[in-house]
Amino acid sequence: MTAKRWKAREPFLQIRGLKVKFPERGRELVAVDGVDLSIARGEIAGVAGESGSGKSVMSQSILRLGAYDSTQSCEGEILFAGQDLLRLPEAEMRRLRGSRIAVIFQDPMTSLSPVHTVARQMTEVLTLHRGCLKIEARRRCAELLARTGIAAPEACLRKYPFELSGGMQQRVMIAMALCCEPELLIADEPTTALDATVQQQILELLAGLNRELGMSMLFISHNLGAIAQLCHSVHVMYLGQILEEAPAAELFSRPLNPYTRGLLQCAPHLDSRRGGPLPTIAGTVPSPYRAPAGCRFCTRCPEADERCRSAEPPMLEPAPGHRVKCWKYAVSERNCL
Ligand SMILES: Nc1ncnc2c1ncn2[C@@H]1O[C@H](COP(=O)(O)OP(=O)(O)O)[C@@H](O)[C@H]1O
Ligand SMILES: [Mg+2]
């Protein structure tokens, strides 16, 4: 079901050297620490990593959402359609949100209003952003709900979000995101709260939308099975950094970073041959206030040596398009990026 037709290579969203810091009681928490990530038109880019690795903060900074306020500082560039989103005036940013770039979250109820019907919330997007007439907007909303697999769209439009199941709420969120035909959909753990069957249906829906509309996606999940199924490329994050990235097939067949290997060993459905209890990566993610000086993963890496503990590895490219931040692959200076 993966959208195989993706071929374009030129990035249309380019994150360069992104650093996001939160100053707190005299200390500084670096949630995103020098991330480079590009998404091409029509590409589904997956971001994997344990909880707390900076996936949400990184994706929210694209639209300057969430905790983005005067206390949070962002460095670097986020280039979209020739503009740096980190430096765009707020009025222009508001026009972009929900129109050219849309976002869906793990819990739809954080974005849906409990006091208005689905119809009221959905049609508003079209009447405000697109200047549609109400009657036309309602027809379009019903079409979009049907497109996301809702069997009785008219009945759904009349309901309040709390009257819908979690899977239905997520479909409504996706339909709302589609209202303005965004070029990029940011989906932050969109299936995490759903049971396995509904999760599968939502993944198929996203893959279908990518195939049919060519919509690019940034798909964030700690579920490697979902990422393997849906994404063209995978970026593995740990403590605010990308430790490995590659086309999905390459990353899953030849994981290079010991962290990626650890994550894969903890994903049962990706290695069904193995029996017995599930392994976990030893140790816990260090506090971002006390990130290790060398490689971020060195305190838990079974292969770490003195160099890993003292110096941060550069991003290396041992195979074309397969990049890894790990000293093990620094065979020569030539493949340092
Ligand atoms: N508003 C905030 N203020 C301070 N720290 C934050 C804030 N939001 C997130 N963080 C911290 O940033 C780090 C990354 O968080 P997050 O992006 O939510 O991780 P993930 O989505 O990968 O689970 C965590 O250590 C988290 O505690
Ligand atoms: Mg998150």
PDB file of N, CA, C and O in Angstrom, residues 56-85:
ATOM      1  N   SER A  56       8.110  16.142  18.124  1.00  0.00           N
ATOM      2  CA  SER A  56       6.989  17.101  18.102  1.00  0.00           C
ATOM      3  C   SER A  56       7.487  18.536  18.055  1.00  0.00           C
ATOM      4  O   SER A  56       6.981  19.347  17.267  1.00  0.00           O
ATOM      5  N   VAL A  57       8.492  18.855  18.858  1.00  0.00           N
ATOM      6  CA  VAL A  57       9.007  20.236  18.861  1.00  0.00           C
ATOM      7  C   VAL A  57       9.536  20.579  17.462  1.00  0.00           C
ATOM      8  O   VAL A  57       9.254  21.659  16.928  1.00  0.00           O
ATOM      9  N   MET A  58      10.239  19.647  16.840  1.00  0.00           N
ATOM     10  CA  MET A  58      10.781  19.891  15.496  1.00  0.00           C
ATOM     11  C   MET A  58       9.641  20.149  14.501  1.00  0.00           C
ATOM     12  O   MET A  58       9.668  21.122  13.758  1.00  0.00           O
ATOM     13  N   SER A  59       8.608  19.296  14.534  1.00  0.00           N
ATOM     14  CA  SER A  59       7.547  19.459  13.527  1.00  0.00           C
ATOM     15  C   SER A  59       6.694  20.687  13.820  1.00  0.00           C
ATOM     16  O   SER A  59       6.228  21.355  12.901  1.00  0.00           O
ATOM     17  N   GLN A  60       6.523  21.000  15.100  1.00  0.00           N
ATOM     18  CA  GLN A  60       5.706  22.177  15.422  1.00  0.00           C
ATOM     19  C   GLN A  60       6.408  23.473  15.042  1.00  0.00           C
ATOM     20  O   GLN A  60       5.766  24.476  14.769  1.00  0.00           O
ATOM     21  N   SER A  61       7.739  23.441  15.010  1.00  0.00           N
ATOM     22  CA  SER A  61       8.437  24.682  14.664  1.00  0.00           C
ATOM     23  C   SER A  61       8.248  25.032  13.187  1.00  0.00           C
ATOM     24  O   SER A  61       8.411  26.184  12.806  1.00  0.00           O
ATOM     25  N   ILE A  62       7.870  24.050  12.357  1.00  0.00           N
ATOM     26  CA  ILE A  62       7.618  24.349  10.936  1.00  0.00           C
ATOM     27  C   ILE A  62       6.489  25.371  10.822  1.00  0.00           C
ATOM     28  O   ILE A  62       6.560  26.317  10.044  1.00  0.00           O
ATOM     29  N   LEU A  63       5.451  25.186  11.627  1.00  0.00           N
ATOM     30  CA  LEU A  63       4.312  26.113  11.583  1.00  0.00           C
ATOM     31  C   LEU A  63       4.317  27.081  12.758  1.00  0.00           C
ATOM     32  O   LEU A  63       3.348  27.799  12.965  1.00  0.00           O
ATOM     33  N   ARG A  64       5.392  27.054  13.543  1.00  0.00           N
ATOM     34  CA  ARG A  64       5.503  27.899  14.734  1.00  0.00           C
ATOM     35  C   ARG A  64       4.286  27.697  15.642  1.00  0.00           C
ATOM     36  O   ARG A  64       3.639  28.636  16.077  1.00  0.00           O
ATOM     37  N   LEU A  65       4.004  26.416  15.890  1.00  0.00           N
ATOM     38  CA  LEU A  65       2.844  26.074  16.722  1.00  0.00           C
ATOM     39  C   LEU A  65       3.274  25.711  18.123  1.00  0.00           C
ATOM     40  O   LEU A  65       4.446  25.728  18.449  1.00  0.00           O
ATOM     41  N   GLY A  66       2.298  25.262  18.910  1.00  0.00           N
ATOM     42  CA  GLY A  66       2.558  24.719  20.235  1.00  0.00           C
ATOM     43  C   GLY A  66       3.179  25.746  21.138  1.00  0.00           C
ATOM     44  O   GLY A  66       2.676  26.847  21.319  1.00  0.00           O
ATOM     45  N   ALA A  67       4.316  25.365  21.695  1.00  0.00           N
ATOM     46  CA  ALA A  67       4.930  26.223  22.706  1.00  0.00           C
ATOM     47  C   ALA A  67       5.714  27.377  22.078  1.00  0.00           C
ATOM     48  O   ALA A  67       6.427  28.076  22.779  1.00  0.00           O
ATOM     49  N   TYR A  68       5.567  27.533  20.761  1.00  0.00           N
ATOM     50  CA  TYR A  68       6.343  28.598  20.123  1.00  0.00           C
ATOM     51  C   TYR A  68       5.898  29.950  20.681  1.00  0.00           C
ATOM     52  O   TYR A  68       4.796  30.414  20.473  1.00  0.00           O
ATOM     53  N   ASP A  69       6.728  30.539  21.445  1.00  0.00           N
ATOM     54  CA  ASP A  69       6.405  31.855  21.997  1.00  0.00           C
ATOM     55  C   ASP A  69       7.714  32.590  22.236  1.00  0.00           C
ATOM     56  O   ASP A  69       8.766  32.166  21.777  1.00  0.00           O
ATOM     57  N   SER A  70       7.631  33.657  22.963  1.00  0.00           N
ATOM     58  CA  SER A  70       8.831  34.481  23.079  1.00  0.00           C
ATOM     59  C   SER A  70       9.934  33.792  23.896  1.00  0.00           C
ATOM     60  O   SER A  70      11.100  34.114  23.754  1.00  0.00           O
ATOM     61  N   THR A  71       9.563  32.798  24.730  1.00  0.00           N
ATOM     62  CA  THR A  71      10.610  32.157  25.526  1.00  0.00           C
ATOM     63  C   THR A  71      11.369  31.105  24.715  1.00  0.00           C
ATOM     64  O   THR A  71      12.503  30.787  25.012  1.00  0.00           O
ATOM     65  N   GLN A  72      10.718  30.551  23.697  1.00  0.00           N
ATOM     66  CA  GLN A  72      11.365  29.516  22.896  1.00  0.00           C
ATOM     67  C   GLN A  72      12.207  30.186  21.823  1.00  0.00           C
ATOM     68  O   GLN A  72      11.739  31.113  21.168  1.00  0.00           O
ATOM     69  N   SER A  73      13.445  29.733  21.640  1.00  0.00           N
ATOM     70  CA  SER A  73      14.221  30.353  20.571  1.00  0.00           C
ATOM     71  C   SER A  73      14.535  29.326  19.493  1.00  0.00           C
ATOM     72  O   SER A  73      14.806  28.166  19.784  1.00  0.00           O
ATOM     73  N   CYS A  74      14.417  29.747  18.269  1.00  0.00           N
ATOM     74  CA  CYS A  74      14.679  28.881  17.109  1.00  0.00           C
ATOM     75  C   CYS A  74      15.833  29.451  16.318  1.00  0.00           C
ATOM     76  O   CYS A  74      15.850  30.643  16.012  1.00  0.00           O
ATOM     77  N   GLU A  75      16.789  28.591  15.969  1.00  0.00           N
ATOM     78  CA  GLU A  75      17.880  29.006  15.067  1.00  0.00           C
ATOM     79  C   GLU A  75      17.819  28.121  13.844  1.00  0.00           C
ATOM     80  O   GLU A  75      17.329  27.007  13.915  1.00  0.00           O
ATOM     81  N   GLY A  76      18.392  28.605  12.751  1.00  0.00           N
ATOM     82  CA  GLY A  76      18.425  27.816  11.523  1.00  0.00           C
ATOM     83  C   GLY A  76      17.444  28.370  10.507  1.00  0.00           C
ATOM     84  O   GLY A  76      17.021  29.530  10.603  1.00  0.00           O
ATOM     85  N   GLU A  77      17.085  27.516   9.551  1.00  0.00           N
ATOM     86  CA  GLU A  77      16.181  27.944   8.470  1.00  0.00           C
ATOM     87  C   GLU A  77      15.170  26.853   8.193  1.00  0.00           C
ATOM     88  O   GLU A  77      15.500  25.663   8.289  1.00  0.00           O
ATOM     89  N   ILE A  78      13.942  27.258   7.878  1.00  0.00           N
ATOM     90  CA  ILE A  78      12.955  26.297   7.380  1.00  0.00           C
ATOM     91  C   ILE A  78      12.427  26.881   6.077  1.00  0.00           C
ATOM     92  O   ILE A  78      11.590  27.788   6.080  1.00  0.00           O
ATOM     93  N   LEU A  79      12.974  26.398   4.968  1.00  0.00           N
ATOM     94  CA  LEU A  79      12.635  26.985   3.668  1.00  0.00           C
ATOM     95  C   LEU A  79      11.444  26.265   3.051  1.00  0.00           C
ATOM     96  O   LEU A  79      11.438  25.040   2.926  1.00  0.00           O
ATOM     97  N   PHE A  80      10.423  27.032   2.697  1.00  0.00           N
ATOM     98  CA  PHE A  80       9.226  26.481   2.057  1.00  0.00           C
ATOM     99  C   PHE A  80       8.812  27.462   0.971  1.00  0.00           C
ATOM    100  O   PHE A  80       8.599  28.643   1.252  1.00  0.00           O
ATOM    101  N   ALA A  81       8.720  26.966  -0.246  1.00  0.00           N
ATOM    102  CA  ALA A  81       8.341  27.803  -1.390  1.00  0.00           C
ATOM    103  C   ALA A  81       9.158  29.104  -1.418  1.00  0.00           C
ATOM    104  O   ALA A  81       8.613  30.193  -1.598  1.00  0.00           O
ATOM    105  N   GLY A  82      10.446  28.963  -1.206  1.00  0.00           N
ATOM    106  CA  GLY A  82      11.347  30.118  -1.339  1.00  0.00           C
ATOM    107  C   GLY A  82      11.329  31.064  -0.145  1.00  0.00           C
ATOM    108  O   GLY A  82      11.968  32.113  -0.186  1.00  0.00           O
ATOM    109  N   GLN A  83      10.591  30.733   0.922  1.00  0.00           N
ATOM    110  CA  GLN A  83      10.546  31.627   2.085  1.00  0.00           C
ATOM    111  C   GLN A  83      11.068  30.907   3.317  1.00  0.00           C
ATOM    112  O   GLN A  83      10.891  29.687   3.432  1.00  0.00           O
ATOM    113  N   ASP A  84      11.668  31.650   4.228  1.00  0.00           N
ATOM    114  CA  ASP A  84      12.107  31.066   5.483  1.00  0.00           C
ATOM    115  C   ASP A  84      10.981  31.230   6.511  1.00  0.00           C
ATOM    116  O   ASP A  84      10.683  32.342   6.947  1.00  0.00           O
ATOM    117  N   LEU A  85      10.343  30.107   6.854  1.00  0.00           N
ATOM    118  CA  LEU A  85       9.164  30.171   7.733  1.00  0.00           C
ATOM    119  C   LEU A  85       9.496  30.709   9.118  1.00  0.00           C
ATOM    120  O   LEU A  85       8.632  31.270   9.784  1.00  0.00           O
TER     121      LEU A  85
END
